[in-house]
Each structure stands twice: as structure tokens, then as C-alpha cells.
Short mmCIF file of C-alpha atoms in Angstrom, two decimals:
data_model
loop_
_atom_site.label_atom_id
_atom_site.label_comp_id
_atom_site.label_asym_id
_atom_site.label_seq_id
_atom_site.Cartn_x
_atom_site.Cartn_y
_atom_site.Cartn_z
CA UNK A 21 116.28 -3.15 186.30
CA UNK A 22 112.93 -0.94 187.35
CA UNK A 23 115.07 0.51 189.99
CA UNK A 24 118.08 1.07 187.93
CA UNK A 25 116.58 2.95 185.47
CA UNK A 26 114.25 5.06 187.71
CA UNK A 27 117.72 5.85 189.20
CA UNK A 28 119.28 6.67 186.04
CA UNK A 29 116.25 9.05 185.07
CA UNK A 30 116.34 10.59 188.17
CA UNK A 31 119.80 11.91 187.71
CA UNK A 32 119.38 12.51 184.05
CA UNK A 33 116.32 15.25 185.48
CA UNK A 34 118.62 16.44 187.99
CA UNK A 35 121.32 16.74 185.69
CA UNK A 36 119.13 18.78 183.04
CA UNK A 37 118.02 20.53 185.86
CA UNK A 38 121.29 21.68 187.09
CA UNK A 39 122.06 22.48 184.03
CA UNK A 40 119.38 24.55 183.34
CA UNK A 41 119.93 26.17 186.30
CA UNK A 42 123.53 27.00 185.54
CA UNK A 43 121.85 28.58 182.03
CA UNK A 44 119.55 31.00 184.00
CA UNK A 45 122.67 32.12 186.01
CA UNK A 46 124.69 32.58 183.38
CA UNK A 47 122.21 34.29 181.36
CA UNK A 48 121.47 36.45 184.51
CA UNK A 49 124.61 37.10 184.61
CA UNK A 50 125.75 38.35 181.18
CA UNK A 51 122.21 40.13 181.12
CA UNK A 52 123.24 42.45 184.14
CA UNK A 53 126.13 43.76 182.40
CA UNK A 54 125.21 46.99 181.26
CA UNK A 55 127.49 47.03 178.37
CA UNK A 56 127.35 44.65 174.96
CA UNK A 57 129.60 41.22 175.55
CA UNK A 58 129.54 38.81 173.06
CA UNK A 59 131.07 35.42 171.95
CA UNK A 60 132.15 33.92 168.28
CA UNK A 61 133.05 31.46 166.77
CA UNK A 62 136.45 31.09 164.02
CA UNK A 63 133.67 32.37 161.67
CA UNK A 64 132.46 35.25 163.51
CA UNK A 65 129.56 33.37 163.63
CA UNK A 66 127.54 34.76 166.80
CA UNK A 67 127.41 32.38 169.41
CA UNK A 68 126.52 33.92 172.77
CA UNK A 69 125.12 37.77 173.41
CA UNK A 70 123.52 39.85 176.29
CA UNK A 71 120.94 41.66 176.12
CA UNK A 72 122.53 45.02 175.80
CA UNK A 73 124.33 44.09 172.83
CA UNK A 74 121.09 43.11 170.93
CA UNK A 75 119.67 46.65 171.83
CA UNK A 76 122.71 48.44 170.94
CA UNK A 77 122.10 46.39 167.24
CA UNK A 78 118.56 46.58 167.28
CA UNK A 79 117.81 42.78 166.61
CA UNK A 80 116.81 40.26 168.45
CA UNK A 81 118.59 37.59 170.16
CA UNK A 82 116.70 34.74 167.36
CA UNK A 83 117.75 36.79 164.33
CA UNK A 84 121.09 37.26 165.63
CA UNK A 85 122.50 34.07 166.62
CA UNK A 86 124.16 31.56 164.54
CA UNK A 87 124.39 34.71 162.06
CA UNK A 88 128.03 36.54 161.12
CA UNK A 89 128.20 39.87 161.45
CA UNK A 90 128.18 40.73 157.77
CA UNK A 91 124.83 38.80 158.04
CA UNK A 92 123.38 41.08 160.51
CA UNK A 93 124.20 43.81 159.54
CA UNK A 94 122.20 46.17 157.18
CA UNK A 95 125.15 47.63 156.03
CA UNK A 96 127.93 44.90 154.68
CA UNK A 97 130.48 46.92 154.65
CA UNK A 98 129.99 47.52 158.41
CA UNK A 99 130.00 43.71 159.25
CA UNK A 100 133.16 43.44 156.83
CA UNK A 101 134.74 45.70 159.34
CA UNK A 102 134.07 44.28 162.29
CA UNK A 103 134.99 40.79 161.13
CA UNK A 104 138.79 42.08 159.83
CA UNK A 105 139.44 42.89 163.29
CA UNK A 106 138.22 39.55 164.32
CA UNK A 107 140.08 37.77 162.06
CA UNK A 108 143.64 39.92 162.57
CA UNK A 109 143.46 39.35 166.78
CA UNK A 110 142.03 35.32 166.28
CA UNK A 111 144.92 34.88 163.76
CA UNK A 112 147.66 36.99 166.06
CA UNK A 113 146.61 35.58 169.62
CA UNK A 114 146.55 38.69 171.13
CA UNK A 115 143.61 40.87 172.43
CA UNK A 116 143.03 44.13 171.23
CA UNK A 117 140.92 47.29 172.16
CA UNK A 118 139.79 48.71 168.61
CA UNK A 119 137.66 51.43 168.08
CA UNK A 120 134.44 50.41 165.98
CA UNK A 121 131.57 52.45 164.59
CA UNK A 122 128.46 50.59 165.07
CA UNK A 123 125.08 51.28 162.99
CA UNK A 124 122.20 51.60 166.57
CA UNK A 125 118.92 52.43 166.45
CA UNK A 126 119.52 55.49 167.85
CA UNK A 127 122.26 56.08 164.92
CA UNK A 128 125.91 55.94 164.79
CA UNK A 129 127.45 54.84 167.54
CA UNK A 130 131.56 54.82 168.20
CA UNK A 131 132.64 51.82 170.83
CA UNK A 132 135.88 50.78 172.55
CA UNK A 133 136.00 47.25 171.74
CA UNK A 134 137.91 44.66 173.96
CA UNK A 135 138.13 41.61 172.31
CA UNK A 136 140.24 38.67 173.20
CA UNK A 137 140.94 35.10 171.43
CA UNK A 138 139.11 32.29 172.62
CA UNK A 139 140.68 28.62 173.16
CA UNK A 140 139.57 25.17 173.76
CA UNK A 141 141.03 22.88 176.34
CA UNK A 142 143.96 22.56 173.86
CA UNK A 143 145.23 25.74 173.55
CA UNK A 144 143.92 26.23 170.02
CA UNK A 145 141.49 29.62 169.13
CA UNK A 146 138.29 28.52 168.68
CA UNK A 147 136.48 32.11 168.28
CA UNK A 148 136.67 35.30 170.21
CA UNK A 149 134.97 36.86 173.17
CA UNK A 150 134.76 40.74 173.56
CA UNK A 151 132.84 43.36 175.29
CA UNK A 152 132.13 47.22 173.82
CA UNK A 153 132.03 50.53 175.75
CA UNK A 154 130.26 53.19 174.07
CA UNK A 155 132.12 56.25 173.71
CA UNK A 156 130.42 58.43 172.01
CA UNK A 157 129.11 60.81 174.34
CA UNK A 158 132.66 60.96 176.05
CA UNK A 159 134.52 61.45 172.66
CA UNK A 160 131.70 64.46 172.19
CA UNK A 161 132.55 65.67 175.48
CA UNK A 162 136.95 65.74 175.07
CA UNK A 163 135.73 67.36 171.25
CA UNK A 164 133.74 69.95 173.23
CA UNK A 165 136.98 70.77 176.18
CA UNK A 166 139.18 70.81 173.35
CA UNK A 167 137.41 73.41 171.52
CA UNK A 168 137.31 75.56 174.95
CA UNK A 169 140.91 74.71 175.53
CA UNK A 170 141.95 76.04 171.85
CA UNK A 171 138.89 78.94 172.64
CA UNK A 172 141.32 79.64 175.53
CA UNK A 173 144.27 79.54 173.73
CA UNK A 174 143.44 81.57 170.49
CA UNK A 175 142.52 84.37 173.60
CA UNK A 176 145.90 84.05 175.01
CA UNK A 177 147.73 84.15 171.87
CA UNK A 178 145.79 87.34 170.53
CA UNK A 179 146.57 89.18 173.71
CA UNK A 180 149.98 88.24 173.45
CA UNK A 181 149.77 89.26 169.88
CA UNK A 182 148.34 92.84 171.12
CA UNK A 183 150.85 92.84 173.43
CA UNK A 184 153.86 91.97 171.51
CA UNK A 185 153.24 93.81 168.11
CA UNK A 186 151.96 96.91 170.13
CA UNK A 187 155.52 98.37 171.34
CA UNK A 188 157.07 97.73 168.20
CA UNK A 189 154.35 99.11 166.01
CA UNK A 190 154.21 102.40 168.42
CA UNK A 191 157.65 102.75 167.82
CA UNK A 192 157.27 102.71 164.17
CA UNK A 193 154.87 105.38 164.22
CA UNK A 194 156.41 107.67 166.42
CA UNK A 195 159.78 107.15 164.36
CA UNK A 196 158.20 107.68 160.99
CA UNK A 197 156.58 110.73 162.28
CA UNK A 198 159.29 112.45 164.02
CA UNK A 199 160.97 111.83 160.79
CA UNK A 200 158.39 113.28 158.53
CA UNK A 201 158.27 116.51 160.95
CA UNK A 202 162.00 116.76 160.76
CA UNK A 203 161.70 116.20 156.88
CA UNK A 204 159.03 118.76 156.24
CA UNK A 205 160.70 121.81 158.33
CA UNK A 206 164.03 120.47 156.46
CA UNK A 207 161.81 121.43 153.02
CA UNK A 208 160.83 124.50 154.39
CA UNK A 209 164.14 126.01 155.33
CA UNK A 210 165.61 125.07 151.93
CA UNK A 211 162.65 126.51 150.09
CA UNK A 212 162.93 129.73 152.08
CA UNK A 213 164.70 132.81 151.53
CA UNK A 214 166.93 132.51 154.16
CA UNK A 215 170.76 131.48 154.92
CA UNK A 216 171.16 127.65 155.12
CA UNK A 217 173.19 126.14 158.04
CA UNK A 218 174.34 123.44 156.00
CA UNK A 219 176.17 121.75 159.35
CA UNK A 220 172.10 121.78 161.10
CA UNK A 221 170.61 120.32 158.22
CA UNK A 222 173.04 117.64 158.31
CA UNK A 223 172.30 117.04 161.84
CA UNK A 224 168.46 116.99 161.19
CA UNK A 225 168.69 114.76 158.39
CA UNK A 226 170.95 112.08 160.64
CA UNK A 227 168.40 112.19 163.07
CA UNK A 228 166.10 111.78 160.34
CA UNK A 229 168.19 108.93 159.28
CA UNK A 230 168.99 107.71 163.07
CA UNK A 231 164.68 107.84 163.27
CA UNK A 232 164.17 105.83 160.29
CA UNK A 233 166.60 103.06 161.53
CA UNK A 234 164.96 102.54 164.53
CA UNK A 235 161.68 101.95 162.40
CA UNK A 236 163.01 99.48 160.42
CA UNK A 237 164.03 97.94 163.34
CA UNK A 238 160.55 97.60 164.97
CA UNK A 239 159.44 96.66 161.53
CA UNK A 240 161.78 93.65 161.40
CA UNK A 241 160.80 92.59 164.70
CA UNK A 242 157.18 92.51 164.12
CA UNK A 243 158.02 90.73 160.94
CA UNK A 244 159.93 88.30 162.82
CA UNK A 245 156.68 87.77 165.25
CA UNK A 246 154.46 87.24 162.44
CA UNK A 247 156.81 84.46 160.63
CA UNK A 248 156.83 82.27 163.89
CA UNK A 249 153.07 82.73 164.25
CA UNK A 250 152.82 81.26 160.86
CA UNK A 251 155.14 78.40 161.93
CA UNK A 252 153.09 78.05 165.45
CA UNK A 253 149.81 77.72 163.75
CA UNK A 254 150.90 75.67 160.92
CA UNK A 255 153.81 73.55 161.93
CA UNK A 256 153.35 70.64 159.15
CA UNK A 257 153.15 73.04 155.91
CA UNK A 258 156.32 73.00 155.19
CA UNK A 259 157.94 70.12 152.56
CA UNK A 260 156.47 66.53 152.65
CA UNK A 261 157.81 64.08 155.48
CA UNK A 262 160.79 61.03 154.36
CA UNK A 263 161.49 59.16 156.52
CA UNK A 264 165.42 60.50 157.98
CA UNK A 265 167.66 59.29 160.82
CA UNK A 266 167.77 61.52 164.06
CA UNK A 267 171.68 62.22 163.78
CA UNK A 268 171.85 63.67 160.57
CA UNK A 269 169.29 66.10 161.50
CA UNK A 270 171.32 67.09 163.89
CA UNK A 271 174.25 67.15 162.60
CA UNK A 272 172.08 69.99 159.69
CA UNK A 273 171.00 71.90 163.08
CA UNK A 274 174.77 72.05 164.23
CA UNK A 275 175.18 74.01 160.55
CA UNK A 276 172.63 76.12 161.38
CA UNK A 277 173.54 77.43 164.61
CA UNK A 278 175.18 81.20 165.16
CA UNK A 279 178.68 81.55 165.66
CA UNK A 280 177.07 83.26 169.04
CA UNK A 281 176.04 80.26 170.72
CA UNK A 282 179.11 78.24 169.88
CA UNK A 283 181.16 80.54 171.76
CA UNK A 284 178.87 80.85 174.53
CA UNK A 285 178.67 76.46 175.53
CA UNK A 286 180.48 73.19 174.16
CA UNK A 287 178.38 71.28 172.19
CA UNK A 288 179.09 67.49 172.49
CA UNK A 289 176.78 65.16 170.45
CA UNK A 290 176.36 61.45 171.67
CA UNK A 291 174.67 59.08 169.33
CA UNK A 292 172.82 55.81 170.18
CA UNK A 293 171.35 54.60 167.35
CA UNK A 294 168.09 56.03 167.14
CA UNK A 295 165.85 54.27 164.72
CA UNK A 296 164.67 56.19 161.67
CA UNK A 297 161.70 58.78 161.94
CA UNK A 298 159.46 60.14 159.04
CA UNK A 299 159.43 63.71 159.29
CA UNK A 300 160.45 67.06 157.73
CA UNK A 301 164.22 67.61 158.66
CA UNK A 302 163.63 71.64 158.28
CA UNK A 303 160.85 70.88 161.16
CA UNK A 304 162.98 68.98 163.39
CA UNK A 305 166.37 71.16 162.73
CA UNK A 306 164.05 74.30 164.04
CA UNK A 307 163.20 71.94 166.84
CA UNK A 308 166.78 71.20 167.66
CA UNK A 309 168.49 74.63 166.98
CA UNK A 310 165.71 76.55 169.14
CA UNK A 311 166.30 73.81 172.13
CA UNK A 312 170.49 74.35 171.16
CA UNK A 313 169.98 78.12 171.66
CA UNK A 314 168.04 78.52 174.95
CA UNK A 315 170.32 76.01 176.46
CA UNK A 316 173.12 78.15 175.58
CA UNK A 317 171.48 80.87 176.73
CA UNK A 318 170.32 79.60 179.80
CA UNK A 319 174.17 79.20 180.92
CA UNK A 320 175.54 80.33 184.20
CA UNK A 321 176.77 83.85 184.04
CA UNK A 322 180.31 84.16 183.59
CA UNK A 323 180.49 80.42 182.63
CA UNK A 324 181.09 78.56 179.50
CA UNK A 325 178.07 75.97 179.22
CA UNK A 326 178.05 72.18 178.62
CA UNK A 327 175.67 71.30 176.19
CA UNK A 328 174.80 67.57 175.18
CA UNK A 329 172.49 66.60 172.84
CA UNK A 330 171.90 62.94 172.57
CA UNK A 331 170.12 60.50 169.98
CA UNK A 332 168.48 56.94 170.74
CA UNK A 333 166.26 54.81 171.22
CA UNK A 334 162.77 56.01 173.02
CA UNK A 335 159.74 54.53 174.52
CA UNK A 336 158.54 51.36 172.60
CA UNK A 337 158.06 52.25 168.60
CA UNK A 338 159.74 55.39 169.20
CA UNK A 339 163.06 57.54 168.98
CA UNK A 340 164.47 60.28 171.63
CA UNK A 341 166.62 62.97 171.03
CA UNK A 342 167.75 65.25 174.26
CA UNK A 343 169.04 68.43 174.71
CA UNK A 344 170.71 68.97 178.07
CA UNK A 345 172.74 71.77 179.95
CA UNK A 346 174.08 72.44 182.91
CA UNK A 347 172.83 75.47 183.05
CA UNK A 348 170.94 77.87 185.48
CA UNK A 349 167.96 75.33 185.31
CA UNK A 350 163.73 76.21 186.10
CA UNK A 351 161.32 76.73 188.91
CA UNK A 352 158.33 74.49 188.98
CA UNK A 353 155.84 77.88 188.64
CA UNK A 354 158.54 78.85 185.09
CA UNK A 355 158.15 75.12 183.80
CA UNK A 356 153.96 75.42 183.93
CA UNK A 357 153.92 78.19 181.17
CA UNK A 358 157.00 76.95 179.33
CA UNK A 359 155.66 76.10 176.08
CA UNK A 360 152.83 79.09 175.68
CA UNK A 361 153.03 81.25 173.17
CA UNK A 362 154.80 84.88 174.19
CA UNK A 363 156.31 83.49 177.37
CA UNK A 364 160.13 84.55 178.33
CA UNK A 365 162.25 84.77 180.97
CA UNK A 366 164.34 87.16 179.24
CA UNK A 367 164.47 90.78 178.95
CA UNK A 368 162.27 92.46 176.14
CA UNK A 369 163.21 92.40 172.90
CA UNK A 370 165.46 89.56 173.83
CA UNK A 371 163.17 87.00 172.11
CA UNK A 372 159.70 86.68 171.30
CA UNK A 373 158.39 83.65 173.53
CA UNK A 374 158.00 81.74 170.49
CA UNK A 375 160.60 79.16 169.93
CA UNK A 376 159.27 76.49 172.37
CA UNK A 377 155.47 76.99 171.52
CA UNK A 378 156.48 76.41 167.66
CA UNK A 379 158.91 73.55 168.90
CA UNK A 380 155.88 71.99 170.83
CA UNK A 381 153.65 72.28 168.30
CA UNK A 382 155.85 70.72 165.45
CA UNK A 383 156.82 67.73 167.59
CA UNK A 384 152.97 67.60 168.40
CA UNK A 385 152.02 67.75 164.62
CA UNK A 386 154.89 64.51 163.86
CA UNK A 387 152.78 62.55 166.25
CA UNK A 388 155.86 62.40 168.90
CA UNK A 389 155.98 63.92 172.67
CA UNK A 390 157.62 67.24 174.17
CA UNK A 391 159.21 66.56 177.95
CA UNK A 392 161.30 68.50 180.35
CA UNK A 393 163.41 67.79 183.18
CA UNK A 394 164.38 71.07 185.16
CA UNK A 395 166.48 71.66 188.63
CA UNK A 396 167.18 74.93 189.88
CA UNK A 397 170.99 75.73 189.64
CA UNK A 398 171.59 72.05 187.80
CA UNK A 399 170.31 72.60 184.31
CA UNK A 400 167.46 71.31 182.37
CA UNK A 401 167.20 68.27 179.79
CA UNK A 402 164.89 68.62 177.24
CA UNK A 403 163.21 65.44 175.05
CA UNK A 404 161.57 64.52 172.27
CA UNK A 405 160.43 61.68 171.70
CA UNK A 406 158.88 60.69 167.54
CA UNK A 407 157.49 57.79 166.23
CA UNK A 408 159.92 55.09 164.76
CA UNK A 409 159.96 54.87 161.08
CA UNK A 410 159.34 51.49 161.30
CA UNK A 411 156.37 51.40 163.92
CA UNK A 412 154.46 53.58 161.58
CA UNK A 413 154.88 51.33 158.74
#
């Protein structure tokens, strides 16, 4: 009996030991990661932490465990927030990466969360385990690029502002004063003493007239320059977003279109059910009929163009709508610059360069994507692709 319990003891050590052991190693373990992991339980009760998640709090491992996060937190509504999350990915079963704003010592922190349910032996979730990335300095970092980028950009557009209002604004001024010149010797004559040549005085005054026409010309094309700025800068001011189906706005763009581009392609429309978006028709008809338009006008010469514009489902939680042509299609170097502001391929005073940047940028400001497929001599497709009405609610 001596013998058999000596025995008994002896394993009992070794088995304490062992598991000791396997405590040291795991704590070793979770300690070398450099970023916060964690384990809870159904409550969000802490169970398990490493060491850089108890700096990242600023409490210790003692004060911390056993503790929810509400608890730990100085700031309840903090812990609140962090426990909904637990409690929507324990309850769904599926892991999540959620962005969370976490009070540090050294302030305000913003992580990428990972967290993931965790089971028992039977399947059933028992708590969750997770691990955090801090982001902060990298979310500073795409703030601070994006700034440069839109730095960039703002310098771009002005020049192409300079450049674009320039010719027509010269033109006005050399219009209106070739017509005040003509104007004032016109006064001069008829105040004068002299015989009138009625017949030159008409001719003065239609070139007078001829002068002024060309003004207002310029003047409607700079005024047609400044609209679509306004549009490009702010694409969502105009009416509040409901939520619409894809087809229809089409079917308002077709309405919209000159009698122009009707004559110049066929336009067939094939619809496949696109789920409902939530956006500003106007938006998405200016979308539509500036994609209609260059497709039309990107036709083979002395051919009439085929035109499809199609409707349907996207990517997951989204819709697509396409315009393709068969067209004269892009080079890889014209595709690069396609959606900057002031860019064209076509002659001047043609177009302003406009229409796809403001395109772009409303698409951008619904949340949805702005693709295209190009082939020299084969045509291009164009797609956009919008969140579903549905995913967003």
C-alpha cells in the first residue's frame, strides 16, 4: 500500500509538473506575440490575455481577469462596445474583423480586431478568442497619402482649369473688343459730317454682330466647364437618395439622350434583374447617358455602332450595369488617364474631359466601383458596379 501510494504521488508530481510546464509554454508563447490576443468566456468575461494586451489597456493581468470588459474599462460605454460585437459574432458563429477604438495609456487607439467563436468538444460556443492589430499609425499614414494624392489632384485640375477656360476666355475678349472698336468708329461716322455708306455700316455692324456671337459662344462653353466642375467636386448634392431599380434608370437615361447619338449606334438594353440600389436617379442617368454618348462616339468611322447596355446582378451585395460597344476601343497608355479631369481624345472644343471624371466620382460618392474593359479595334465595356439596396439595409 506504501508502494502504491508513493507511486501514485509520484505521478500526481509529475503530472502537476507537466502541467506546469505546458503553462510556462503556453504563457511563453502567447507572451511573444507582439500584438494583444485574448480569450472570453459567453460573458465576455476575460479568461486568458498576453502581455501586450494588458499594456495596450494599461492594467494588469490580476485586475483584468475574471473581469468583463465593461468592468475594465474606465469608460462603460467603451466596454459596452466591445461586448456588442462579442455578443453579435458568439450569437452568429462567424468570425469577424471589426474595427474598435480602444482607450491606451498612450490615448486613443484604433485596432483591427479578429475575433472568432470559441467551442467546446461539442460544437457549442463557449466564448470567443481574438487578436487586435493596431492601426493607427497606418490609418494616419493612408490619411496623410490621401491628402497628397487630392494635393496632386486639386494641381492637376487647376491647370486644366487654366488651361481649359484660357482659350475660351481669350476669345471673349478679343471678340468683345473688336466689337467695341467696330462699334465706336460706327458712332463716329454717324456723328460726323460726312456721307453715310449705309451698305458699310451694315457690313460693320454684322461683323459686329458675327463678333459678338462668337463671344457668347466662348461664354457658353466656359459656362458649361464650370457646371461640370460643380458636379465633379460635389457629386452627392443633388436630391436625397431612394432606393430605385437599375432598369428604370435607364430606361430615364434612354429619354435623355440626343437624337445625335441615336442615329449614330443601336442601342439594345438587356435586363437581368439587378437588385434595387439607393441612389439619386439624376446621378446615375448622368452616369449612364455620359457612358451612352462616348460609346457612340467612340464608333468606327463610317460605321453604325452596337451599343449594349446591360443590368444585373454584381459582385456579392451588389448590382452591375454595363455599357459596351464595339467600337474603336483604348490603348493601355489612353486607359491610365481615363477618368482625370480635362482628359480627351477628341479634338478641342469637342468636349471638355469631364464626363468620366464626374461619372467616376458620382459612382465613387454611392459607395459602388468604376471598371473598364478596353481592346484596340474591339470596343470597350464599361461597369459599374453599386451597392444592393438590400445589403445596405
Amino acid at each position: 500500500q506504501v508502494t502504491v501510494r508513493a507511486s501514485n504521488e509520484l505521478e500526481r508530481m509529475e503530472a502537476e509538473r507537466s502541467l506546469r510546464e505546458s503553462e510556462a509554454r503556453f504563457r511563453a508563447f502567447v507572451d511573444a506575440i507582439p500584438g494583444p490576443v485574448f480569450l472570453k468566456d459567453v460573458e465576455s468575461r476575460w479568461l486568458v490575455g498576453n502581455r501586450a494586451l494588458f499594456e495596450v489597456v494599461g492594467k494588469s493581468a490580476t485586475s483584468s481577469i475574471g473581469k468583463t470588459d465593461r468592468e475594465i474599462y474606465d469608460d462603460p460605454a467603451v466596454g459596452d462596445a466591445l461586448m456588442e460585437n462579442d455578443r453579435r459574432i458568439m450569437e452568429s458563429g462567424v468570425p469577424e474583423v471589426v474595427e474598435e477604438s480602444i482607450p491606451t495609456p498612450a490615448g486613443i487607439r484604433l485596432f483591427h480586431s479578429t475575433k472568432v467563436p470559441h467551442r467546446d468538444a461539442d460544437g457549442r460556443v463557449v466564448g470567443i478568442i481574438g487578436s487586435a492589430l493596431d492601426i493607427t499609425d497606418t490609418r494616419l499614414l493612408q490619411r496623410q497619402v490621401a491628402m497628397t494624392s487630392r494635393l496632386a489632384a486639386l494641381g492637376t485640375l487647376v491647370t486644366g482649369v487654366a488651361h481649359e477656360i484660357n482659350n475660351p476666355l481669350a476669345a471673349v475678349l478679343s471678340d468683345i473688343e473688336f466689337a467695341m472698336c467696330e462699334v465706336e468708329a460706327v458712332r463716329g461716322r454717324l456723328h460726323g459730317d460726312g456721307p453715310l455708306d449705309r451698305e458699310g455700316e451694315v457690313r460693320h455692324l454684322a461683323e459686329v454682330v458675327a463678333g459678338l456671337g462668337d463671344a457668347e459662344e466662348a461664354g457658353r462653353r466656359i459656362e458649361r466647364i464650370v457646371k461640370d466642375l460643380r458636379a465633379f467636386g460635389r457629386p452627392d448634392q443633388d436630391d436625397a437618395r431612394e432606393q430605385i431599380r437599375l432598369v428604370d434608370v435607364v430606361d430615364l437615361a434612354m429619354r435623355w439622350l440626343p437624337a445625335a447619338i441615336k442615329q449614330a449606334a443601336t442601342v439594345t438594353i438587356e435586363n437581368g434583374g439587378a437588385p434595387d440600389v439607393v441612389a439619386t436617379i439624376g446621378q446615375i442617368s448622368q452616369v449612364v447617358v455620359n457612358l451612352v454618348t462616348n460609346a457612340a462616339k467612340a464608333r468606327r468611322e463610317a460605321v453604325r455602332g452596337a451599343i449594349v447596355i446591360r443590368v444585373g446582378p454584381g459582385k456579392p451585395g451588389m448590382a452591375r450595369l454595363e455599357v459596351a460597344d464595339d467600337g474603336t476601343g483604348m490603348t493601355p497608355e489612353i486607359k491610365e488617364h481615363l477618368f482625370e479631369p480635362f482628359f480627351t481624345t477628341r479634338a478641342p472644343g469637342q468636349g471638355t474631359g469631364l464626363g468620366l471624371a464626374i461619372s467616376h466620382a458620382i459612382v465613387t460618392a454611392h459607395g459602388g466601383t468604376f471598371t473598364v474593359e478596353s481592346e484596340v479595334g474591339k470596343g470597350s465595356t464599361f461597369r459599374v458596379e453599386l451597392p444592393a439596396a438590400t445589403a445596405e439595409a
